[in-house]
Short mmCIF file of C-alpha atoms and ligand atoms in Angstrom, two decimals:
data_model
loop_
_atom_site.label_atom_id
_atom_site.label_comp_id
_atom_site.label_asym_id
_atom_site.label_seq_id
_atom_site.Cartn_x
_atom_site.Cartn_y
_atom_site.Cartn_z
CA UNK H 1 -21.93 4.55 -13.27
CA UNK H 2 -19.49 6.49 -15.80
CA UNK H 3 -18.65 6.03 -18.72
CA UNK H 4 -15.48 7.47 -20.93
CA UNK H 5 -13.91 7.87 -24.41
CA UNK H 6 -10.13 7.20 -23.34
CA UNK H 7 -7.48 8.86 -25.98
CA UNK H 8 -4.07 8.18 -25.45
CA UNK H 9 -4.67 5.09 -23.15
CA UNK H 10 -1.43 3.37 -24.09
CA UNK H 11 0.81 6.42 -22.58
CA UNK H 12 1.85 6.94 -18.77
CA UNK H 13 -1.21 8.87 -18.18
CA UNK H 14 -3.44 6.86 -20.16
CA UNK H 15 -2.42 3.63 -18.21
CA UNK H 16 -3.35 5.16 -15.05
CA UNK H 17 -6.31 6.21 -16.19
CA UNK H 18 -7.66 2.56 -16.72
CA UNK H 19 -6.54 1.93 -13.41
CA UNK H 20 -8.68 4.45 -11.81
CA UNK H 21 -11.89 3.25 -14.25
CA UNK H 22 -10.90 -0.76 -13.32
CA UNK H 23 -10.92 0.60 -9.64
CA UNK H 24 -14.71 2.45 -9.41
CA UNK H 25 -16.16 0.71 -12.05
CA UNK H 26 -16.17 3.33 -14.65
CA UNK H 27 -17.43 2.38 -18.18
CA UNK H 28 -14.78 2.64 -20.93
CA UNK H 29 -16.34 3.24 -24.04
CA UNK H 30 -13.67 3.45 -26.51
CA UNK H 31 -9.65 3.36 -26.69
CA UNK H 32 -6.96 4.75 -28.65
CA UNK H 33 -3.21 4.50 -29.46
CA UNK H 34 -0.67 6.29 -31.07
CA UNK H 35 1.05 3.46 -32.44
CA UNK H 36 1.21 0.48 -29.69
CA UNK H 37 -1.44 -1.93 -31.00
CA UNK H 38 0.22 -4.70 -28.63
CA UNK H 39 -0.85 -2.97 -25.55
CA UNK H 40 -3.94 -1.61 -27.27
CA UNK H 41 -5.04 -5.16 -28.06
CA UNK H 42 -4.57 -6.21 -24.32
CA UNK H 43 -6.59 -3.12 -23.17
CA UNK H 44 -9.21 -3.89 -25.59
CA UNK H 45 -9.74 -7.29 -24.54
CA UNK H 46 -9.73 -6.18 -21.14
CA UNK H 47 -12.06 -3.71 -21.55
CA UNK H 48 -14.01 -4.30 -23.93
CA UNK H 49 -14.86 -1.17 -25.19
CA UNK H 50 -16.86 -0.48 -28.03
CA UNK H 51 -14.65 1.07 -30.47
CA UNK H 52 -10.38 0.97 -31.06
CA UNK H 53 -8.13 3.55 -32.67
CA UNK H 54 -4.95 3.73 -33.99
CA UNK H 55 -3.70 6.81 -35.12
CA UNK H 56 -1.05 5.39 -37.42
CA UNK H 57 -2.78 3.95 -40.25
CA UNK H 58 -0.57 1.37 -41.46
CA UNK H 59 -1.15 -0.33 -38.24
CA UNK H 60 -5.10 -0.33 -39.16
CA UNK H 61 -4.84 -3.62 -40.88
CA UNK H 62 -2.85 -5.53 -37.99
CA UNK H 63 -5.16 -4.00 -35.13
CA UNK H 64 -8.37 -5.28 -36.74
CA UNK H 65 -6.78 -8.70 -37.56
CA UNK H 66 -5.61 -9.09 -33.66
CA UNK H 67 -8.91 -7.89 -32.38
CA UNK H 68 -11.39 -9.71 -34.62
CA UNK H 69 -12.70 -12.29 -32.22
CA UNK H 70 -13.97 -9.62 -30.08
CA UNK H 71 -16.89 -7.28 -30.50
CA UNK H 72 -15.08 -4.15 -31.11
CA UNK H 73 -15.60 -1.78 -34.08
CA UNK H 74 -11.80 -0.41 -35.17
CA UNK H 75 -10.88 2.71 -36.91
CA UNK H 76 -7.60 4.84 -37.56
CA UNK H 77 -6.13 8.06 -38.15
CA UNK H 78 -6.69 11.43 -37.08
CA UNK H 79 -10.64 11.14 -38.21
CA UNK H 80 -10.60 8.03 -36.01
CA UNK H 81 -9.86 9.61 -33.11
CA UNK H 82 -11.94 12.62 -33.59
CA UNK H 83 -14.75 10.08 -34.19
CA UNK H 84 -13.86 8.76 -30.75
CA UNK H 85 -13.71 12.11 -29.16
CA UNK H 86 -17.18 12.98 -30.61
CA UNK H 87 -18.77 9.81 -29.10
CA UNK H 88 -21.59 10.25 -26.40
CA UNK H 89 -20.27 9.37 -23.03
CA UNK H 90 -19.65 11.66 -19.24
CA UNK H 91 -16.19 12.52 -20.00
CA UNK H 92 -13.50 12.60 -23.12
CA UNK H 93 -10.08 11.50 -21.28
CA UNK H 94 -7.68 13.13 -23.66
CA UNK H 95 -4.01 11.86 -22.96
CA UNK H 96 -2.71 12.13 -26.08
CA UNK H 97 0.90 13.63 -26.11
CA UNK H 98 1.58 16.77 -28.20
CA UNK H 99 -0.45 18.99 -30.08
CA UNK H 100 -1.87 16.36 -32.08
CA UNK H 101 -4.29 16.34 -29.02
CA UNK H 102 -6.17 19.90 -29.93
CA UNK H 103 -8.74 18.62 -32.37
CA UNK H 104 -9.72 16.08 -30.50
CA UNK H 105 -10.65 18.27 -28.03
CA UNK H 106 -11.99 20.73 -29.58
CA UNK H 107 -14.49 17.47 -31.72
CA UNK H 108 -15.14 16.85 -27.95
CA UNK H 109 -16.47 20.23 -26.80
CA UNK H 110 -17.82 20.87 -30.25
CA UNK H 111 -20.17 17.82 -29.37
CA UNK H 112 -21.10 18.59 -25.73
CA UNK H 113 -18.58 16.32 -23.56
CA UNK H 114 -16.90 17.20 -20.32
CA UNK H 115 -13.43 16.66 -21.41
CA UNK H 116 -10.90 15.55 -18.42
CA UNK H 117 -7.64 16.96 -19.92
CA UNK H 118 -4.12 16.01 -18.93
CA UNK H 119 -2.89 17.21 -23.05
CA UNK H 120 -1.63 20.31 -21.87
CA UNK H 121 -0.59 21.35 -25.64
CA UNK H 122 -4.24 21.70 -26.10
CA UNK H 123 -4.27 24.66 -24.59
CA UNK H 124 -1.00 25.92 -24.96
CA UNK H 125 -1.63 25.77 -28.95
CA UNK H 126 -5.37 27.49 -28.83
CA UNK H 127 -6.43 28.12 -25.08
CA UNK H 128 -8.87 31.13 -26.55
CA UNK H 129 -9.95 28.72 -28.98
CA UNK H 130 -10.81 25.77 -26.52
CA UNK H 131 -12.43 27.90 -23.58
CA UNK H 132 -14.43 29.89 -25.45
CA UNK H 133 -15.77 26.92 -27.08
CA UNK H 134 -16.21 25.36 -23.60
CA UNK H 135 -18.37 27.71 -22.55
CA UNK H 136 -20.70 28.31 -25.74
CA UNK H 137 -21.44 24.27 -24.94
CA UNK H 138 -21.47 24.58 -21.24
CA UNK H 139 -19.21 21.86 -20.46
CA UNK H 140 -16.80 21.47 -18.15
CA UNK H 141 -12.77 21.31 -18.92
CA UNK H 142 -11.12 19.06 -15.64
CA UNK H 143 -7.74 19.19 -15.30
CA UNK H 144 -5.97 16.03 -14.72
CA UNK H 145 -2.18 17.91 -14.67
CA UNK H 146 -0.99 18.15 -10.86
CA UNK H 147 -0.47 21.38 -10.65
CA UNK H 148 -4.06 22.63 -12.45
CA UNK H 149 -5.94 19.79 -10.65
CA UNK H 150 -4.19 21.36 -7.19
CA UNK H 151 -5.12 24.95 -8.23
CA UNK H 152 -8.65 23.74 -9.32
CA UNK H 153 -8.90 22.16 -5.53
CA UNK H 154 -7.96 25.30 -4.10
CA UNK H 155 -10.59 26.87 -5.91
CA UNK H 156 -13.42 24.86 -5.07
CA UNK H 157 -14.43 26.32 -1.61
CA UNK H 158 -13.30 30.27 -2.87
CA UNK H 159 -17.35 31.48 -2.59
CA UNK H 160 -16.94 33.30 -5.74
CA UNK H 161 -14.00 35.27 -4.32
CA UNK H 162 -11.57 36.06 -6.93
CA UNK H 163 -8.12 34.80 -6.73
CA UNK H 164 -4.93 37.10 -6.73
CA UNK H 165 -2.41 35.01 -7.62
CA UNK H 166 -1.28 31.82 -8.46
CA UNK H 167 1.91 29.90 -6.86
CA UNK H 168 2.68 27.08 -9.13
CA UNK H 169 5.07 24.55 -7.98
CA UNK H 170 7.73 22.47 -10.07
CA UNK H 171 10.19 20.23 -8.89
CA UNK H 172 12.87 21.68 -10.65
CA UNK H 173 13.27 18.32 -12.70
CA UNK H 174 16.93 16.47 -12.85
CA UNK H 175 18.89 19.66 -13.59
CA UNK H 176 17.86 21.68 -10.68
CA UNK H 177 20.89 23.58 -9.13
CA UNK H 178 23.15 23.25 -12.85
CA UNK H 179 24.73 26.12 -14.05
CA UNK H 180 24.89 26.66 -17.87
CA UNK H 181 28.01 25.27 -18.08
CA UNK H 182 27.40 21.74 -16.51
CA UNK H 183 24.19 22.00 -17.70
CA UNK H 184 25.64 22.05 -21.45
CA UNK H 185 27.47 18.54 -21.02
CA UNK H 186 24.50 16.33 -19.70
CA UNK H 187 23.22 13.71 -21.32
CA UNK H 188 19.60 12.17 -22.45
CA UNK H 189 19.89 9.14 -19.95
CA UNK H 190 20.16 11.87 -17.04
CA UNK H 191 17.50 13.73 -19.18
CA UNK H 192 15.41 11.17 -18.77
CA UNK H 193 15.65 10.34 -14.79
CA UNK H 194 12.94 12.50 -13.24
CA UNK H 195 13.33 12.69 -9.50
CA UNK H 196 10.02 12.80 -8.55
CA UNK H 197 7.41 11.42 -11.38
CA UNK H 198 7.76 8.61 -13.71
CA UNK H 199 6.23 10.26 -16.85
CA UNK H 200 6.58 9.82 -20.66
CA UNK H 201 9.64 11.05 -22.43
CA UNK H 202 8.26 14.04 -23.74
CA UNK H 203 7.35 15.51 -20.55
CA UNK H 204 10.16 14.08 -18.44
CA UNK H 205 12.79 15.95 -21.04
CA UNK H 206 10.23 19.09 -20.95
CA UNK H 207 10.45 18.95 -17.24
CA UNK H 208 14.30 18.87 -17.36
CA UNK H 209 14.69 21.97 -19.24
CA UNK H 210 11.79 23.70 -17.75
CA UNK H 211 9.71 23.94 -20.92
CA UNK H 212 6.85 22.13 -18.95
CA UNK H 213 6.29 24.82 -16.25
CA UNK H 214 6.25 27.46 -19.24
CA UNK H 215 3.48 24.95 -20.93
CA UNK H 216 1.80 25.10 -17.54
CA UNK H 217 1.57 28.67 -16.96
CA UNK H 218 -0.21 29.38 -20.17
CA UNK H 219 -2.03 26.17 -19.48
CA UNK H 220 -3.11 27.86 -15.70
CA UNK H 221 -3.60 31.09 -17.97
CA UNK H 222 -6.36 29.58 -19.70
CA UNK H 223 -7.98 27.07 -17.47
CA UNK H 224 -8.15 29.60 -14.07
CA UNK H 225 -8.56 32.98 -16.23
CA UNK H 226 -5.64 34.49 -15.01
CA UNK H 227 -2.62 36.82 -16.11
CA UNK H 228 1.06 35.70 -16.67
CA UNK H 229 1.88 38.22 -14.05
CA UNK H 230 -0.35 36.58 -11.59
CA UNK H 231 1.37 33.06 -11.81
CA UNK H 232 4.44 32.80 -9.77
CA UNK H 233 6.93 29.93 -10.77
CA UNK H 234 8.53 28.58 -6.95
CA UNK H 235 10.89 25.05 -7.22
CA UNK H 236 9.97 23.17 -4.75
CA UNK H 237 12.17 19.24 -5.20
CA UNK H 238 9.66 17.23 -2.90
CA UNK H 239 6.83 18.13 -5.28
CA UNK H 240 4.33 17.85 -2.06
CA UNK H 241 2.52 20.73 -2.62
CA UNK H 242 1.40 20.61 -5.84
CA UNK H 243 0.27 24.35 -6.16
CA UNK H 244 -1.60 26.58 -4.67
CA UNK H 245 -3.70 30.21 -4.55
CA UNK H 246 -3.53 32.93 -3.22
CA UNK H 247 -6.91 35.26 -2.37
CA UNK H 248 -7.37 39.30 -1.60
CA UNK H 249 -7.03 38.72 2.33
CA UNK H 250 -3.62 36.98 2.22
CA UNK H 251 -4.97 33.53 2.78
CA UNK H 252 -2.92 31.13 0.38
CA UNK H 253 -4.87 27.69 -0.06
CA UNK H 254 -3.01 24.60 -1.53
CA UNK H 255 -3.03 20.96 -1.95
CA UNK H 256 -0.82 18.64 -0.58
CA UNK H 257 -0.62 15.00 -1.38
CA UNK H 258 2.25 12.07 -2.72
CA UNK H 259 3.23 12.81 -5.96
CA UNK H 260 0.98 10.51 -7.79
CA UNK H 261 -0.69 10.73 -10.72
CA UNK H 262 -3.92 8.74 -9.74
CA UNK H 263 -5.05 11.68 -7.24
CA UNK H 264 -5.72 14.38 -9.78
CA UNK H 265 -6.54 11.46 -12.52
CA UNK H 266 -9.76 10.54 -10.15
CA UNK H 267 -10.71 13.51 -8.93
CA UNK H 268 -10.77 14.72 -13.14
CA UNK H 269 -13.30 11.33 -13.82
CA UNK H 270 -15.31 11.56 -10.45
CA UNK H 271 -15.91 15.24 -10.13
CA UNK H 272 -17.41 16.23 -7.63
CA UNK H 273 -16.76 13.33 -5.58
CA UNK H 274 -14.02 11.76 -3.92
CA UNK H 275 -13.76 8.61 -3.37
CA UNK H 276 -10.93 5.61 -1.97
CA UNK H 277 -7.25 6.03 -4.11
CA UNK H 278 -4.46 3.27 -4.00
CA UNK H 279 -1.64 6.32 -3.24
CA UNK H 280 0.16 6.02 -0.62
CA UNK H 281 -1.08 8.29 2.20
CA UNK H 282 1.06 11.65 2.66
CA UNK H 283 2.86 11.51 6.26
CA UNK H 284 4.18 14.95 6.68
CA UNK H 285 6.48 13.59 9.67
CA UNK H 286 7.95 11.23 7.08
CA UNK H 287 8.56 13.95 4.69
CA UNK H 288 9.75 16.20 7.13
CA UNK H 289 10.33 19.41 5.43
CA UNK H 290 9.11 21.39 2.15
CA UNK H 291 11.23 23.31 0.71
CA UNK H 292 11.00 26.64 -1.86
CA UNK H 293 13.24 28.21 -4.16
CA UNK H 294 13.46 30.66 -7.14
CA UNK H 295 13.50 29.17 -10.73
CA UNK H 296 16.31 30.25 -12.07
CA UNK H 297 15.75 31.83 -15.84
CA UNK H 298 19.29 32.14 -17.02
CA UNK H 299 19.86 28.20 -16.63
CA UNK H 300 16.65 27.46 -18.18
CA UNK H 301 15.32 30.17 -20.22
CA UNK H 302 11.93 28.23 -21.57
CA UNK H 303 9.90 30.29 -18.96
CA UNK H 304 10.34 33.24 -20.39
CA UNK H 305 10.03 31.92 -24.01
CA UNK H 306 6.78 30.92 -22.87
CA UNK H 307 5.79 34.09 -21.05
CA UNK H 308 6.95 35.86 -24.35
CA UNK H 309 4.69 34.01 -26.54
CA UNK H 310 1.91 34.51 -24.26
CA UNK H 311 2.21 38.09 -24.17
CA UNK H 312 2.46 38.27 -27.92
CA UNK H 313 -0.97 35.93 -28.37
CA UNK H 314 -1.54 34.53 -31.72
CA UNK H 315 0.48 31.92 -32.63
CA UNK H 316 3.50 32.51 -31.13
CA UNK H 317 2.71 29.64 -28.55
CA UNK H 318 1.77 27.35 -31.24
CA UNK H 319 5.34 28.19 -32.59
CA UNK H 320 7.03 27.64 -29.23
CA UNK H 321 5.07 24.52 -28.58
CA UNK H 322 5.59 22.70 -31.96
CA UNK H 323 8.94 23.78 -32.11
CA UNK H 324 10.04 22.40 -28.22
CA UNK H 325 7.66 18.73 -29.75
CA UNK H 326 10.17 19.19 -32.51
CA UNK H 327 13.63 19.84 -30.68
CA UNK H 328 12.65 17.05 -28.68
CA UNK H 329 11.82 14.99 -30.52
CA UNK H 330 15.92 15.70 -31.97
CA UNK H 331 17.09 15.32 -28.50
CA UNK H 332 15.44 12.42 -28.01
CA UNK H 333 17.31 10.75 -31.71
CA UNK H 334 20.97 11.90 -30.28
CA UNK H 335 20.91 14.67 -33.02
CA UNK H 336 20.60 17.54 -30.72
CA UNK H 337 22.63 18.44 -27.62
CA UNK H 338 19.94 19.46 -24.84
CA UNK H 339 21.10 23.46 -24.62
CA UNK H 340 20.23 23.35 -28.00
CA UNK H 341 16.54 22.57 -27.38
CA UNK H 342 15.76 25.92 -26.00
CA UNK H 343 17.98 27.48 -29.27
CA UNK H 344 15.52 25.61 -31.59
CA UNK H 345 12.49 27.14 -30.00
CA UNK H 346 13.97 30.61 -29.77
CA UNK H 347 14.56 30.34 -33.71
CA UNK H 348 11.27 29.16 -34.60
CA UNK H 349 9.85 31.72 -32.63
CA UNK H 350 11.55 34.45 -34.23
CA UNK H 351 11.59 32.94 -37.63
CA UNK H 352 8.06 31.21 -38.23
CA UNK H 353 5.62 33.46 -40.13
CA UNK H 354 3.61 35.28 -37.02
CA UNK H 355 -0.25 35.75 -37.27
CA UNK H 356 -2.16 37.66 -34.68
CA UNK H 357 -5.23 35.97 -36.03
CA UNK H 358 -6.16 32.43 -34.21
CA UNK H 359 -7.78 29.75 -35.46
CA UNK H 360 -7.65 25.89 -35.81
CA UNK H 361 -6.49 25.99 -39.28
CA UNK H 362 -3.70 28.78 -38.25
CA UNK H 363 -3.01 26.24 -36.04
CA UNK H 364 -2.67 23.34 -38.16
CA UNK H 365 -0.47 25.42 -41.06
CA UNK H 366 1.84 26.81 -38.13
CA UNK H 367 2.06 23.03 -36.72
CA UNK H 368 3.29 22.13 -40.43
CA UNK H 369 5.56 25.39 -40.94
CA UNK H 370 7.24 25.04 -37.82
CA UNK H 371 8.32 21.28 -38.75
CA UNK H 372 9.01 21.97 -41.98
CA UNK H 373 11.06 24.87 -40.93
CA UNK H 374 12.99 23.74 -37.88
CA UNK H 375 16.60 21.42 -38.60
P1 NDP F 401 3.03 9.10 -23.21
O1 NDP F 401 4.02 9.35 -24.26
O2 NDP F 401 3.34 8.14 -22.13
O3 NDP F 401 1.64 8.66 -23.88
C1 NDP F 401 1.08 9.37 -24.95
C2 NDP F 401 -0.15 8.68 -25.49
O4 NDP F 401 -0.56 9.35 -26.70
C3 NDP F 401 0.10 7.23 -25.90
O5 NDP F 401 -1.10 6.49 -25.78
C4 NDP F 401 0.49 7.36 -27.37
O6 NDP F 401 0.32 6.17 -28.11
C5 NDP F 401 -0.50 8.43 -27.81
N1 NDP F 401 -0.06 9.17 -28.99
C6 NDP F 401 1.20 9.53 -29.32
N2 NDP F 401 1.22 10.22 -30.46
C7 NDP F 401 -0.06 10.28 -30.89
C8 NDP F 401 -0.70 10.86 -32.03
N3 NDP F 401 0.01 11.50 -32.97
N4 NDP F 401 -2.03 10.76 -32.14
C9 NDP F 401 -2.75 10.10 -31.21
N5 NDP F 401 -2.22 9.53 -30.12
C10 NDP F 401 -0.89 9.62 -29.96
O7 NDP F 401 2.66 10.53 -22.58
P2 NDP F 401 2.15 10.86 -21.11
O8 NDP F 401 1.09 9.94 -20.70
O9 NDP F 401 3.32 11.08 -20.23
O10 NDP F 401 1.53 12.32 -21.34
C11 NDP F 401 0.28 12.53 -21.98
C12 NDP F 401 -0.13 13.99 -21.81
O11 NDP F 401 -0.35 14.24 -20.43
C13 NDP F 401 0.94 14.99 -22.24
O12 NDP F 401 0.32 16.12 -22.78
C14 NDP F 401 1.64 15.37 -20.93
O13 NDP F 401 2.19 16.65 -20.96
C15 NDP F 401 0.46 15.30 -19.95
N6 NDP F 401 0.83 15.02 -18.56
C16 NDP F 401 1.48 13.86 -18.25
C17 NDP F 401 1.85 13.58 -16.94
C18 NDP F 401 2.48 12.26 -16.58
O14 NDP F 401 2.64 11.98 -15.39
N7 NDP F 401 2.84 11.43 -17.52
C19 NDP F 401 1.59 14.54 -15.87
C20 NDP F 401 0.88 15.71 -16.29
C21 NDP F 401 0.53 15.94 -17.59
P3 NDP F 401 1.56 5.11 -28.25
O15 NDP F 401 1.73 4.49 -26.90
O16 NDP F 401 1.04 4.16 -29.26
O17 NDP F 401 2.75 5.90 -28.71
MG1 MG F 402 2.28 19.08 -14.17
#
């Protein structure tokens, strides 16, 4: 039996999460929310955990009012969910969206949990940070992104063999095929229609302009110990192959399955076992073909802003991350046009102070001087 500290549980990932945990019986131990109390309340009494968070505070009042006639302790804020991370239990779930996510995992390793990770900004903000904290406690970091989760597969029978290179997939999101010109005119309801996955809006828009496979290369950077030049970008729409390796001999192992979000999810809270999954099997004969293509940089230049700021360490990915959160975030309000996304982060980048040095509270001014900064 399993038990978890679920952050984030009121988000796309977070809901299938529960799922899984309903499904094999795994023990959820405490919840948290950004700001939906409402769902947070139904989880809760579902649940029945033994702690709730809300990280807005002046929901505090209303959560503890709504949940009083059960036997859950409540707490908000930031320290609230770092209190949550910290708890005893197999495995931290953090699904939090944005950076806000890093010190919650970092309060996780820092007290000895396996943390099952689908906050990518974690370690796009402080990667060094994060593994090299992993391994002074000797726990484990389990990816719950696709592509990671597929790469970590493909890794589990390699006998110590070292891998060569890294093919990580993408769909291409909604905009695949534009040209900067028709790409310049689109809208945030087309933004917002991923083909394949049906995500939160932060991801879906970072998967439209391509910002999301830039996330996920320093995110495979850090997780598989590899360099940028070893990770090779290839589109592929029917997101069936949801990345693979390649070793010394040529052999290239991958993992194939329906694009859903349970598969990885499971495999990140029953490692090393696997065990029955509501997806729909994969039927190859259904599917009929795969299909592989170049990215194509000019159209959507966020991969290279992100293989830029991992090259020049530091910060700079902090600055790229919190500024695309940012832009976003603008898009997302109709302030913004969605070309001018990748403008945003290209300013910040060059504009934000730059510090070579790395280290949570570096990370925590350049979160504020990148918001502050960026209009
Ligand atoms: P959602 O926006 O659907 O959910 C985010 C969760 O985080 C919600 O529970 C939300 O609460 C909570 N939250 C928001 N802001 C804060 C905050 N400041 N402090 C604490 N909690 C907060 O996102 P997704 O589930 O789509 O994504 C979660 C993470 O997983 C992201 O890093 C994403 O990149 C990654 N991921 C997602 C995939 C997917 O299929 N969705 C696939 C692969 C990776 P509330 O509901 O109250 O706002
Ligand atoms: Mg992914």
């Amino acid at each position: 039996m399993k038990e978890i500290v679920l952050l984030g549980s009121t988000g796309s990932i977070g809901t299938q999460v529960l799922e899984v945990a309903r499904l094999h019986n795994i023990t959820v131990k405490a919840l948290s929310a950004g700001s939906n109390i409402k769902l947070l309340e139904e989880q809760a009494r579902d649940f029945l955990p033994e702690y709730v968070c809300v990280a807005d505070e002046s929901k505090y009042l209303e959560l503890k009012k709504s949940v009083s006639d059960i036997p859950v302790k409540v707490l908000c804020g930031k320290k609230g969910i770092c209190e949550l991370a910290a708890l005893p239990c197999d495995s931290t779930v953090n699904a939090v969206v944005g950076m806000a996510g890093f010190v919650p995992t970092l309060t996780a390793i820092n007290a000895g949990n396996n943390v099952a990770l689908a906050n990518k900004e974690t370690l796009v903000v402080g990667g060094e940070i994060i593994t090299a904290a992993a391994k002074e406690k000797g726990v484990r970091l389990l990816p719950i992104d696709s592509e990671h989760s597929a790469i970590f597969q493909s890794l589990m029978g390699s006998m110590g063999n070292k891998l060569k290179r890294i093919i990580l997939t993408a769909s291409g999101g909604p905009f695949r095929g534009y040209t900067k010109e028709r790409l310049a005119n689109v809208t945030k309801e087309q933004a917002l229609k991923h083909p394949n996955w049906s995500m939160g809006a932060k991801i879906t828009i970072d998967s439209a302009t391509m910002m999301n496979k830039g996330l996920e290369l320093i995110e495979a950077v850090w997780l598989f110990g590899a360099s940028a030049e070893q990770v090779e970008i290839v589109v592929h729409p029917q997101s069936i192959l949801h990345s693979a390796v390649e070793f010394e001999d040529g052999s290239v192992i991958g993992q194939l399955g329906m694009p859903d979000m349970r598969i990885p999810i499971q495999l990140a809270l029953t490692y090393p076992k696997r065990f029955n999954s509501p997806a729909k099997p994969l039927s190859l004969t259904d599917i009929g073909c795969l299909t592989f293509e170049k990215p194509d940089d000019r159209v959507f230049p966020c991969m290279d802003l992100a293989r830029y700021a991992l090259k020049k360490g530091g910060n700079m990915p902090c600055i790229m991350n919190k500024a695309n959160e940012v832009a976003v975030r603008l898009f997302l309000e109709d302030r913004i046009r969605f070309f001018e996304i990748s403008e945003k982060i290209r300013w910040a980048m060059e504009n934000v102070s730059f510090s070579k040095e790395l280290t949570p509270e570096i990370i925590l001014d350049t979160e504020k001087e990148t918001e502050n900064r960026i209009v």
